[in-house]
Amino acid sequence: MKTIKKKPKNNYLKYLFWLGPILSIMGLSARVVAGEWSPISSGLLIAGLAIIVLWLILLGSSPGFWGRRSTQAGTNAIIATLAMIVILGLINFLAVRYGQRIDFTENQLFTLSPLSQRVVRTLQQPVKVWVFSPNPNPNDLELLKNYRRYGSKLDYEFVDPQLKPGLAQQLNVKLPGEVHLKYGQKQKLVQTVNETDRLSEIKLTNSIEQLTSDRIDKVYFLQGHGERPLDEIEGGLSQALSALKDKSFTPLPLNLAERSEVPKDASLVVVAGPKRALFEPEVLALNNYLLTGGSLLLMLDPEINAAMDSLLADWGVKLDRQIVIDASGQGRVAGLGPATPLVTTYGNHPITKDFGNNYSLYPVAQPIEVIPKQGVTETPLLRTNEQSWAESTPEKQPLQFDPKSDRPGPLTLAVALSRKAIPSSALPASIPQATASPGKLPSPSPSPTGQGKASPTPTAQATASPGASPSPTGQAKASPTPTPQVTVTPGTSPSPSSSPIGQASPLLANEGQTDKRTSESRLVVIGNSSFSTNGWFEQQLNGDVFLNSVSWLSKRDDQTLSIRPKEQKNRRTNLTSMQAGILGWTGLLIMPLLGLMTAGVMWWRRR
């Protein structure tokens, strides 16, 4: 007899199980597509879950179901799968909620600078950025997203001016591509973007800072002694002045021969490369201003004696008027000679703390010696490498280190100093108040070199590397860096009255002006002024050294000083036709032949 096996009654349950997950997935998919729960999506999900539960109940009712090895293995697999799904969900949730980005580019091209981060993090009111362009550029969109990541109060919108003419008229939009910024009741045109000129982090951050800051600091530039001109000419400071205006500073000329003291509304005074010695009352006026809580930035070149040794000695600063020679050869890559030291070592100070190991250039600089003074806090800002020295006789050729007269490196090129200020009434008797009648110049103090009158020092000559050093502006003749026969000649400067930054007479009285002096006096001394001139200002970190020095001296202590956003470096390699041919034949013929030959040798040996 044949025995006929009966099929289990619950064989159909496995087909019922697959219906449950299918309906559940259909319900969840309908929810994702619609963006909200609807009766259809909810019904499908509930039906699917109900079928799954019913399937489990029916299976559990069968005798010995939970004791089977297959049931235990399946249950463990389901639990492990659900646990993995929950863990992955938590990881994704935390990644979205607390997302971190790592920028592996050398110049951190895809990361906002510390200054931009601080600006958006400290916003007190919402800021709105409107880009009037119907087609958002991916680079502009990514930059605005970066701002948004660091500050939730910054919002942005790409607007088609044709679709929203009312908004375009309200913001006075004249051209497509204009970027407008609004903060409270203030608004500002940032720039106009196009295919070649994309949205700039520098311009956007500076615009936000201008709108959010009510503080305007006046920076006075001393004039009348052949200082660096304030005009847009070779050797001038027009680029530095433009950058100061972008950061809400107001640059103004100052002639102390026509007034008795530094204006009370001065946030700081800049002395940039004088070519002749200052008069004694002018030095005393600067000293009085500095001792009573003022701030002073001195950028002094080695070939000139500005007659400020007495002021510097009170702070423990000494200038030897030697020329720094950099024999490391680092500047040859950029076509620079040994008289242009490249600095990569910076002090731990708010001015330079974010500079890292990046470059800054100082053509024809002098070292600074600091002697500790009681009550004075000093921090070296710029340090040369160990292969540098202070040359005392640059006219002798070839340039070689002489241990008897030269000072070995590393050398200090800049120093920041601070001390407690004293009230004006407590000025010591040895420092009389400076007085001078308008239009009448007192006789100059004797020069420490023995000259009885204020005159430019003789021309100094220095011979450097065999190769000529190009100027940053592309004109070889304007290069401050020595070439095979370089003459460092004091240049002429236009009169202060022709300065383009202001026409107000310095003889105006100080009534009604706000006294910016505080309880702390600050001084920054840099043994070079060329680094801040047109052309050199935009090289590497030169502009950051100047701007951060001004910001620290203006006592904006509530702000974080940082470097400006960096630009992308061009790392393309230009190949000649011969090099391109060799490279092509190497990849198409030589390397495959080597591989075939190696394989043939290995086959022959194993044959």
Coordinates of C-alpha atoms in Angstrom, one line a residue:
M1 CA 0.0 0.0 0.0
K2 CA 1.1 3.5 -0.7
T3 CA 1.2 6.0 2.1
I4 CA -0.1 9.4 1.1
K5 CA 1.3 12.3 3.1
K6 CA -1.1 15.1 3.9
K7 CA 0.0 18.6 3.4
P8 CA 0.0 20.8 6.5
K9 CA -3.0 23.0 6.8
N10 CA -1.0 26.1 7.5
N11 CA 1.2 25.8 4.4
Y12 CA -0.6 28.8 2.9
L13 CA 0.6 31.0 5.8
K14 CA 4.0 31.6 4.2
Y15 CA 2.2 33.3 1.3
L16 CA 0.2 35.4 3.7
F17 CA 3.4 36.6 5.4
W18 CA 4.8 38.1 2.1
L19 CA 1.6 40.1 1.7
G20 CA 2.2 41.9 5.0
P21 CA 5.7 43.3 4.2
I22 CA 4.6 44.3 0.7
L23 CA 1.6 46.3 1.9
S24 CA 3.8 47.9 4.6
I25 CA 6.4 49.0 2.1
M26 CA 3.7 50.4 -0.2
G27 CA 2.3 52.4 2.7
L28 CA 5.7 53.9 3.6
S29 CA 6.5 54.6 0.0
A30 CA 3.2 56.5 -0.5
R31 CA 4.0 58.6 2.6
V32 CA 7.5 59.5 1.3
V33 CA 6.1 60.5 -2.1
A34 CA 3.2 62.5 -0.8
G35 CA 5.1 64.1 1.9
E36 CA 2.3 63.5 4.5
W37 CA 0.1 60.7 5.8
S38 CA -3.0 60.1 3.7
P39 CA -5.8 57.6 4.2
I40 CA -4.3 55.4 1.5
S41 CA -0.8 55.3 2.9
S42 CA -2.1 54.9 6.5
G43 CA -4.5 52.1 5.4
L44 CA -1.8 50.2 3.5
L45 CA 0.7 50.4 6.4
I46 CA -1.9 49.3 9.0
A47 CA -3.1 46.4 6.8
G48 CA 0.4 45.2 6.2
L49 CA 1.3 45.4 10.0
A50 CA -2.0 43.6 10.8
I51 CA -1.2 40.7 8.4
I52 CA 2.3 40.3 9.8
V53 CA 0.9 40.2 13.4
L54 CA -1.8 37.7 12.3
W55 CA 0.8 35.6 10.6
L56 CA 2.9 35.5 13.8
I57 CA -0.2 34.5 15.9
L58 CA -1.1 31.7 13.6
L59 CA 2.4 30.4 13.4
G60 CA 2.7 30.6 17.2
S61 CA -0.5 28.5 17.7
S62 CA 1.1 25.6 15.8
P63 CA 2.5 22.9 18.2
G64 CA 6.3 23.2 18.8
F65 CA 6.7 26.3 16.6
W66 CA 8.7 28.3 19.0
G67 CA 10.9 25.4 19.9
R68 CA 12.0 24.7 16.4
R69 CA 15.6 25.5 15.5
S70 CA 14.5 27.3 12.3
T71 CA 12.2 29.5 14.4
Q72 CA 15.0 30.4 16.8
A73 CA 17.4 31.1 13.9
G74 CA 14.8 33.2 12.1
T75 CA 14.0 35.2 15.3
N76 CA 17.6 35.9 15.9
A77 CA 18.1 37.0 12.3
I78 CA 15.1 39.3 12.6
I79 CA 16.3 40.8 15.9
A80 CA 19.8 41.3 14.5
T81 CA 18.4 43.0 11.4
L82 CA 16.1 45.3 13.4
A83 CA 19.0 46.2 15.7
M84 CA 21.3 47.0 12.8
I85 CA 18.5 49.2 11.2
V86 CA 18.1 51.0 14.5
I87 CA 21.9 51.5 14.9
L88 CA 22.2 52.8 11.4
G89 CA 19.3 55.1 11.9
L90 CA 20.8 56.6 15.1
I91 CA 24.2 57.1 13.3
N92 CA 22.5 58.9 10.4
F93 CA 20.4 61.0 12.9
L94 CA 23.5 62.0 14.8
A95 CA 25.4 62.7 11.6
V96 CA 22.7 65.0 10.3
R97 CA 22.2 66.7 13.7
Y98 CA 25.8 67.1 14.5
G99 CA 27.4 67.0 11.1
Q100 CA 31.2 67.6 10.7
R101 CA 33.1 68.5 7.6
I102 CA 36.8 67.9 7.0
D103 CA 38.6 70.0 4.4
F104 CA 41.7 68.3 3.1
T105 CA 42.7 71.1 0.7
E106 CA 46.0 72.8 1.4
N107 CA 44.5 76.3 1.8
Q108 CA 41.1 75.2 3.3
L109 CA 39.3 76.3 0.2
F110 CA 36.0 74.9 1.3
T111 CA 36.1 76.2 4.9
L112 CA 35.1 79.7 6.0
S113 CA 38.0 81.7 7.5
P114 CA 37.9 82.1 11.4
L115 CA 36.8 85.8 10.8
S116 CA 33.8 84.8 8.7
Q117 CA 32.9 82.1 11.3
R118 CA 33.0 84.6 14.1
V119 CA 31.0 87.2 12.2
V120 CA 28.0 84.8 11.5
R121 CA 28.2 83.2 15.0
T122 CA 27.9 86.6 16.8
L123 CA 25.0 88.0 14.8
Q124 CA 22.4 89.6 17.1
Q125 CA 19.7 90.0 14.4
P126 CA 18.8 88.0 11.3
V127 CA 20.7 88.8 8.2
K128 CA 19.3 88.1 4.7
V129 CA 21.3 87.7 1.5
W130 CA 19.6 88.1 -1.8
V131 CA 21.3 87.0 -5.0
F132 CA 19.3 88.3 -7.9
S133 CA 20.1 85.5 -10.3
P134 CA 17.6 83.1 -11.7
N135 CA 20.2 80.3 -12.1
P136 CA 22.1 79.7 -8.8
N137 CA 25.8 79.0 -9.3
P138 CA 26.9 75.8 -7.5
N139 CA 30.0 77.6 -6.0
D140 CA 27.9 80.5 -4.7
L141 CA 25.3 78.2 -3.3
E142 CA 27.9 76.1 -1.5
L143 CA 29.5 79.3 0.0
L144 CA 26.2 80.5 1.3
K145 CA 25.5 77.0 2.8
N146 CA 28.9 77.3 4.6
Y147 CA 27.8 80.6 6.2
R148 CA 24.5 79.0 7.2
R149 CA 26.3 76.1 8.9
Y150 CA 28.0 78.5 11.3
G151 CA 25.1 80.8 12.0
S152 CA 21.4 80.1 11.9
K153 CA 20.6 83.8 11.8
L154 CA 21.9 84.1 8.3
D155 CA 19.5 83.3 5.5
Y156 CA 19.8 83.5 1.7
E157 CA 17.6 83.4 -1.3
F158 CA 18.2 83.3 -5.1
V159 CA 15.7 85.6 -6.7
D160 CA 14.7 86.0 -10.3
P161 CA 14.2 89.8 -10.7
Q162 CA 11.7 89.2 -13.5
L163 CA 9.4 87.1 -11.2
K164 CA 9.8 89.5 -8.2
P165 CA 10.0 93.0 -9.6
G166 CA 8.7 94.5 -6.4
L167 CA 11.6 93.2 -4.3
A168 CA 14.1 94.2 -6.9
Q169 CA 12.7 97.7 -6.9
Q170 CA 12.7 97.9 -3.1
L171 CA 16.4 97.0 -3.0
N172 CA 17.2 99.2 -6.0
V173 CA 18.5 96.4 -8.2
K174 CA 19.9 97.7 -11.4
L175 CA 21.7 94.7 -12.9
P176 CA 21.2 91.0 -12.9
G177 CA 23.6 89.2 -10.6
E178 CA 23.6 91.8 -7.9
V179 CA 24.0 90.5 -4.3
H180 CA 22.3 92.6 -1.6
L181 CA 22.5 92.3 2.1
K182 CA 19.9 93.4 4.7
Y183 CA 20.4 93.6 8.5
G184 CA 17.6 95.2 10.4
Q185 CA 16.9 98.5 8.6
K186 CA 20.3 98.6 7.0
Q187 CA 21.0 97.3 3.5
K188 CA 24.0 97.1 1.3
L189 CA 25.1 96.1 -2.2
V190 CA 27.8 93.5 -1.8
Q191 CA 28.9 92.9 -5.4
T192 CA 27.6 91.9 -8.8
V193 CA 28.3 88.2 -9.7
N194 CA 28.7 86.9 -13.2
E195 CA 30.4 83.9 -15.0
T196 CA 33.9 85.1 -14.2
D197 CA 33.4 87.0 -10.9
R198 CA 31.8 84.7 -8.4
L199 CA 30.5 85.5 -4.9
S200 CA 33.5 86.5 -2.7
E201 CA 33.8 85.5 0.9
I202 CA 36.0 88.5 1.6
K203 CA 33.4 91.0 0.3
L204 CA 30.4 89.2 1.9
T205 CA 32.1 89.0 5.4
N206 CA 33.3 92.6 5.2
S207 CA 29.8 93.7 4.2
I208 CA 28.2 91.9 7.1
E209 CA 30.8 93.3 9.5
Q210 CA 30.1 96.8 8.2
L211 CA 26.4 96.5 8.7
T212 CA 26.5 94.9 12.1
S213 CA 29.2 97.1 13.6
D214 CA 28.4 100.7 14.7
R215 CA 32.0 101.4 15.6
I216 CA 34.2 103.5 13.3
D217 CA 37.8 103.8 14.2
K218 CA 39.9 106.7 12.8
V219 CA 43.5 105.7 11.8
Y220 CA 45.8 108.7 11.4
F221 CA 48.8 108.4 9.0
L222 CA 51.7 110.7 9.9
Q223 CA 52.8 112.9 7.0
G224 CA 55.4 115.5 6.3
H225 CA 58.6 113.5 6.5
G226 CA 58.5 111.6 3.2
E227 CA 56.3 108.8 4.6
R228 CA 54.7 106.3 2.2
P229 CA 52.2 108.2 0.0
L230 CA 48.6 107.6 0.5
D231 CA 47.8 107.8 -3.2
E232 CA 47.4 105.0 -5.7
I233 CA 50.9 105.1 -7.0
E234 CA 54.0 102.9 -6.9
G235 CA 55.2 102.5 -3.3
G236 CA 51.9 104.0 -2.0
L237 CA 49.4 102.6 0.6
S238 CA 46.2 102.8 -1.4
Q239 CA 45.6 99.1 -1.2
A240 CA 46.1 99.1 2.5
L241 CA 43.8 102.1 2.9
S242 CA 41.1 100.4 0.8
A243 CA 41.3 97.3 3.0
L244 CA 41.0 99.5 6.1
K245 CA 37.8 101.1 4.8
D246 CA 36.3 97.7 4.1
K247 CA 36.8 96.9 7.8
S248 CA 35.0 100.1 9.0
F249 CA 38.3 102.1 9.6
T250 CA 38.5 105.7 8.5
P251 CA 42.1 106.6 7.4
L252 CA 43.1 110.2 7.7
P253 CA 46.4 112.2 7.2
L254 CA 48.1 113.8 10.2
N255 CA 50.7 116.5 10.2
L256 CA 52.0 117.1 13.8
A257 CA 54.0 120.1 12.6
E258 CA 50.7 122.0 12.2
R259 CA 49.1 120.9 15.5
S260 CA 50.3 120.4 19.1
E261 CA 48.9 116.9 19.8
V262 CA 47.4 113.8 18.3
P263 CA 43.6 114.1 17.8
K264 CA 41.6 112.7 20.7
D265 CA 39.4 110.7 18.4
A266 CA 42.4 108.7 17.0
S267 CA 42.2 105.0 17.5
L268 CA 45.8 104.7 16.5
V269 CA 48.6 106.5 14.6
V270 CA 50.6 104.9 11.8
V271 CA 54.1 106.0 11.0
A272 CA 54.9 104.3 7.6
G273 CA 58.4 104.6 6.4
P274 CA 59.5 108.2 7.0
K275 CA 62.4 109.3 4.8
R276 CA 63.5 112.2 7.1
A277 CA 63.9 112.5 10.8
L278 CA 60.9 113.7 12.9
F279 CA 61.1 117.0 14.8
E280 CA 61.6 116.7 18.5
P281 CA 58.1 118.2 19.4
E282 CA 56.5 115.7 17.0
V283 CA 58.3 112.8 18.7
L284 CA 57.2 114.2 22.1
A285 CA 53.6 114.5 20.9
L286 CA 53.6 110.8 19.8
N287 CA 55.2 109.8 23.1
N288 CA 52.6 111.7 25.2
Y289 CA 49.8 110.2 23.1
L290 CA 51.3 106.7 23.6
L291 CA 51.9 106.9 27.3
T292 CA 48.4 108.1 28.0
G293 CA 46.7 105.1 26.5
G294 CA 47.2 105.6 22.7
S295 CA 48.3 103.1 20.1
L296 CA 51.1 103.5 17.7
L297 CA 52.2 101.4 14.6
L298 CA 55.8 102.1 13.6
M299 CA 57.0 100.7 10.2
L300 CA 60.6 101.8 9.9
D301 CA 63.0 101.0 7.2
P302 CA 66.7 100.3 7.9
E303 CA 68.3 103.0 5.7
I304 CA 66.5 105.9 7.5
N305 CA 67.0 107.3 11.0
A306 CA 63.6 108.7 12.0
A307 CA 65.0 110.1 15.3
M308 CA 62.6 108.0 17.4
D309 CA 65.2 106.2 19.4
S310 CA 64.2 107.9 22.6
L311 CA 60.6 106.8 22.2
L312 CA 61.6 103.3 21.4
A313 CA 64.1 103.1 24.3
D314 CA 61.4 103.8 26.8
W315 CA 59.7 100.6 25.6
G316 CA 63.0 98.6 25.5
V317 CA 63.2 98.5 21.7
K318 CA 66.4 99.0 19.8
L319 CA 67.0 99.3 16.0
D320 CA 70.5 98.6 14.7
R321 CA 69.6 99.7 11.1
Q322 CA 71.2 96.6 9.7
I323 CA 69.7 94.7 6.7
V324 CA 68.4 91.2 7.2
I325 CA 69.9 88.6 4.8
D326 CA 68.1 85.3 4.2
A327 CA 70.5 82.7 2.9
S328 CA 68.1 79.8 3.0
G329 CA 67.2 80.2 -0.6
Q330 CA 63.4 79.9 0.0
G331 CA 62.7 83.1 -1.9
R332 CA 64.3 81.9 -5.1
V333 CA 61.1 80.0 -6.0
A334 CA 59.3 83.3 -6.2
G335 CA 62.2 85.1 -7.8
L336 CA 63.2 86.9 -4.6
G337 CA 66.7 87.8 -3.5
P338 CA 68.4 87.2 -0.1
A339 CA 67.5 90.7 1.1
T340 CA 63.8 89.7 1.1
P341 CA 63.4 87.3 4.0
L342 CA 60.5 84.9 4.0
V343 CA 58.9 84.5 7.4
T344 CA 57.1 81.3 8.4
T345 CA 57.6 81.6 12.2
Y346 CA 55.1 83.7 14.1
G347 CA 54.6 84.6 17.8
N348 CA 51.7 83.5 20.0
H349 CA 49.8 86.8 19.8
P350 CA 46.3 87.8 18.6
I351 CA 47.8 89.4 15.5
T352 CA 49.5 86.2 14.3
K353 CA 48.0 83.3 16.1
D354 CA 46.1 82.0 13.1
F355 CA 49.0 82.3 10.6
G356 CA 50.3 78.8 10.9
N357 CA 53.4 78.2 8.8
N358 CA 52.3 80.4 5.9
Y359 CA 54.6 82.9 4.2
S360 CA 55.0 86.7 4.5
L361 CA 57.6 88.8 2.7
Y362 CA 59.6 91.8 3.9
P363 CA 61.9 93.4 1.3
V364 CA 64.9 95.2 2.8
A365 CA 64.0 94.8 6.4
Q366 CA 65.9 95.6 9.6
P367 CA 66.0 93.4 12.8
I368 CA 64.5 94.5 16.1
E369 CA 66.2 94.0 19.4
V370 CA 64.0 93.9 22.5
I371 CA 65.4 94.6 26.0
P372 CA 63.0 93.5 28.8
K373 CA 61.5 96.5 30.6
Q374 CA 59.6 96.5 33.8
G375 CA 55.9 96.9 33.2
V376 CA 56.1 96.3 29.5
T377 CA 54.7 93.1 27.9
E378 CA 56.4 92.2 24.7
T379 CA 55.7 89.5 22.1
P380 CA 57.8 88.9 19.0
L381 CA 55.5 88.7 16.0
L382 CA 57.8 87.8 13.1
R383 CA 61.0 85.6 13.3
T384 CA 63.4 84.7 10.5
N385 CA 65.0 81.3 10.0
E386 CA 68.3 80.1 11.4
Q387 CA 70.0 80.7 8.0
S388 CA 69.6 84.5 8.2
W389 CA 71.7 87.2 9.7
A390 CA 71.8 91.0 10.2
E391 CA 74.3 92.4 7.7
S392 CA 76.1 95.5 8.9
T393 CA 78.0 96.2 5.7
P394 CA 75.7 95.5 2.7
E395 CA 77.8 97.5 0.4
K396 CA 80.6 94.9 0.6
Q397 CA 80.4 92.1 -2.0
P398 CA 79.9 89.2 -1.9
L399 CA 77.5 89.1 1.1
Q400 CA 79.0 86.8 3.7
F401 CA 78.3 86.4 7.4
D402 CA 80.9 88.1 9.6
P403 CA 80.7 86.9 13.2
K404 CA 82.6 90.0 14.4
S405 CA 80.1 92.6 13.1
D406 CA 77.0 90.7 12.0
R407 CA 74.3 89.3 14.2
P408 CA 73.2 85.7 13.5
G409 CA 69.6 84.5 13.1
P410 CA 66.9 83.9 14.0
L411 CA 66.0 87.5 14.1
T412 CA 62.9 89.4 15.1
L413 CA 61.4 91.6 12.4
A414 CA 58.3 92.8 14.4
V415 CA 57.2 93.0 18.0
A416 CA 54.0 93.9 19.8
L417 CA 54.2 95.7 23.2
S418 CA 51.7 96.9 25.8
R419 CA 51.9 98.6 29.1
K420 CA 49.6 100.3 31.6
A421 CA 48.7 103.8 30.6
I422 CA 49.1 106.9 32.8
P423 CA 46.8 109.9 33.0
S424 CA 47.8 113.0 31.1
S425 CA 48.2 114.9 34.4
A426 CA 50.8 112.4 35.5
L427 CA 53.2 112.8 32.6
P428 CA 56.7 113.0 34.0
A429 CA 58.5 116.3 33.9
S430 CA 61.2 114.9 31.6
I431 CA 58.6 114.5 28.9
P432 CA 57.3 118.0 28.3
Q433 CA 54.0 118.6 26.4
A434 CA 54.7 119.2 22.7
T435 CA 53.9 122.7 21.5
A436 CA 54.3 124.2 18.1
S437 CA 52.8 127.2 16.4
P438 CA 50.9 126.4 13.2
G439 CA 53.0 126.9 10.1
K440 CA 56.2 127.3 12.1
L441 CA 58.6 124.4 12.3
P442 CA 60.9 124.1 15.3
S443 CA 64.5 123.1 14.8
P444 CA 65.0 119.3 14.5
S445 CA 66.7 117.4 17.2
P446 CA 70.3 116.2 16.5
S447 CA 70.4 112.9 14.8
P448 CA 72.0 110.0 16.7
T449 CA 74.4 109.6 13.8
G450 CA 75.8 112.9 14.4
Q451 CA 74.0 114.9 11.8
G452 CA 72.7 118.2 13.0
K453 CA 69.8 118.5 10.6
A454 CA 67.0 116.2 9.4
S455 CA 68.0 114.9 6.1
P456 CA 67.8 111.6 4.4
T457 CA 70.6 109.2 5.0
P458 CA 73.0 108.4 2.2
T459 CA 72.0 105.9 -0.4
A460 CA 72.8 102.3 0.7
Q461 CA 73.8 99.8 -1.9
A462 CA 73.5 96.0 -1.7
T463 CA 74.2 93.2 -4.1
A464 CA 72.1 90.1 -3.8
S465 CA 71.3 86.9 -5.7
P466 CA 72.4 86.5 -9.3
G467 CA 68.9 86.6 -10.6
A468 CA 66.8 89.7 -10.7
S469 CA 63.8 89.9 -8.4
P470 CA 60.5 90.9 -10.1
S471 CA 58.2 93.3 -8.5
P472 CA 54.7 92.1 -7.4
T473 CA 53.2 94.6 -9.9
G474 CA 55.2 93.1 -12.8
Q475 CA 57.7 96.0 -13.0
A476 CA 61.3 95.0 -12.3
K477 CA 62.4 98.5 -11.6
A478 CA 60.0 98.9 -8.7
S479 CA 61.2 95.8 -6.8
P480 CA 62.3 96.5 -3.3
T481 CA 64.3 93.3 -3.3
P482 CA 68.0 93.7 -4.2
T483 CA 69.2 92.5 -7.6
P484 CA 72.8 92.2 -8.8
Q485 CA 73.2 95.9 -8.2
V486 CA 70.3 97.3 -6.2
T487 CA 70.2 100.8 -4.9
V488 CA 67.9 101.5 -2.0
T489 CA 67.1 105.2 -2.5
P490 CA 64.7 107.1 -0.3
G491 CA 61.7 108.0 -2.5
T492 CA 59.8 111.3 -2.6
S493 CA 56.3 111.7 -1.3
P494 CA 53.6 114.1 -2.2
S495 CA 52.5 116.7 0.2
P496 CA 49.8 115.8 2.7
S497 CA 47.4 118.3 1.2
S498 CA 47.2 116.2 -2.0
S499 CA 46.1 113.0 -0.1
P500 CA 42.9 111.6 -1.5
I501 CA 41.6 110.2 1.7
G502 CA 40.5 113.5 3.3
Q503 CA 40.7 117.2 2.8
A504 CA 39.9 118.3 6.4
S505 CA 42.4 120.6 7.8
P506 CA 44.5 119.1 10.7
L507 CA 44.3 122.5 12.5
L508 CA 40.7 121.8 13.5
A509 CA 40.2 121.9 17.3
N510 CA 39.5 118.7 19.3
E511 CA 36.3 120.0 20.9
G512 CA 33.5 117.5 20.7
Q513 CA 35.8 114.6 19.7
T514 CA 35.6 111.3 21.5
D515 CA 38.8 110.4 23.4
K516 CA 39.7 106.9 22.3
R517 CA 42.5 106.4 24.7
T518 CA 42.1 103.7 27.3
S519 CA 44.0 102.3 30.3
E520 CA 46.4 100.4 28.2
S521 CA 49.1 101.7 25.8
R522 CA 49.9 99.5 22.8
L523 CA 52.9 99.7 20.4
V524 CA 53.7 97.6 17.3
V525 CA 57.2 98.1 15.7
I526 CA 57.9 96.5 12.3
G527 CA 61.4 96.8 10.8
N528 CA 60.0 97.3 7.3
S529 CA 57.4 99.4 5.5
S530 CA 57.6 98.0 1.9
F531 CA 55.5 94.9 2.8
S532 CA 52.4 97.1 3.1
T533 CA 52.8 99.0 -0.1
N534 CA 50.9 98.5 -3.3
G535 CA 51.8 95.2 -4.9
W536 CA 53.4 93.8 -1.8
F537 CA 50.3 94.2 0.3
E538 CA 48.4 91.4 -1.5
Q539 CA 51.4 89.0 -1.4
Q540 CA 50.8 86.0 0.9
L541 CA 50.1 87.2 4.5
N542 CA 51.5 90.7 4.1
G543 CA 48.1 92.3 4.2
D544 CA 47.0 90.2 7.2
V545 CA 50.0 91.4 9.2
F546 CA 49.1 95.0 8.6
L547 CA 45.3 94.6 9.1
N548 CA 45.6 92.5 12.2
S549 CA 48.1 94.9 13.7
V550 CA 45.8 97.8 13.1
S551 CA 42.8 95.9 14.6
W552 CA 44.8 94.9 17.7
L553 CA 46.1 98.5 18.2
S554 CA 42.6 99.9 17.8
K555 CA 41.6 97.7 20.8
R556 CA 38.8 95.8 19.2
D557 CA 39.3 93.2 21.9
D558 CA 35.8 91.8 21.5
Q559 CA 36.6 90.6 18.0
T560 CA 38.7 87.6 17.0
L561 CA 41.5 88.5 14.7
S562 CA 42.2 86.1 11.9
I563 CA 43.6 85.8 8.4
R564 CA 41.5 86.6 5.4
P565 CA 40.0 83.9 3.2
K566 CA 42.6 82.3 1.0
E567 CA 42.6 82.1 -2.8
Q568 CA 43.1 78.8 -4.7
K569 CA 46.6 78.1 -5.8
N570 CA 47.3 77.3 -9.4
R571 CA 49.1 74.0 -9.4
R572 CA 48.9 73.2 -13.1
T573 CA 52.0 71.9 -14.8
N574 CA 52.8 73.3 -18.2
L575 CA 54.5 70.7 -20.4
T576 CA 56.4 71.3 -23.6
S577 CA 55.6 69.3 -26.7
M578 CA 58.6 67.0 -26.1
Q579 CA 57.6 66.4 -22.5
A580 CA 54.0 65.6 -23.5
G581 CA 55.3 63.2 -26.1
I582 CA 57.6 61.4 -23.7
L583 CA 54.8 61.1 -21.2
G584 CA 52.4 59.7 -23.8
W585 CA 54.8 57.1 -25.1
T586 CA 55.6 56.1 -21.6
G587 CA 52.0 55.3 -20.7
L588 CA 51.0 53.8 -24.1
L589 CA 54.1 51.8 -25.0
I590 CA 57.0 51.7 -22.5
M591 CA 55.0 50.7 -19.4
P592 CA 53.0 48.0 -21.2
L593 CA 56.2 46.6 -22.8
L594 CA 57.8 46.4 -19.4
G595 CA 54.8 44.6 -18.0
L596 CA 54.9 42.1 -20.9
M597 CA 58.6 41.5 -20.6
T598 CA 58.3 40.9 -16.8
A599 CA 55.4 38.4 -17.4
G600 CA 57.5 36.7 -20.1
V601 CA 60.5 36.3 -17.8
M602 CA 58.4 34.9 -15.0
W603 CA 56.8 32.4 -17.5
W604 CA 60.1 31.3 -18.8
R605 CA 61.6 30.7 -15.3
R606 CA 58.5 28.6 -14.3
R607 CA 58.2 26.7 -17.5

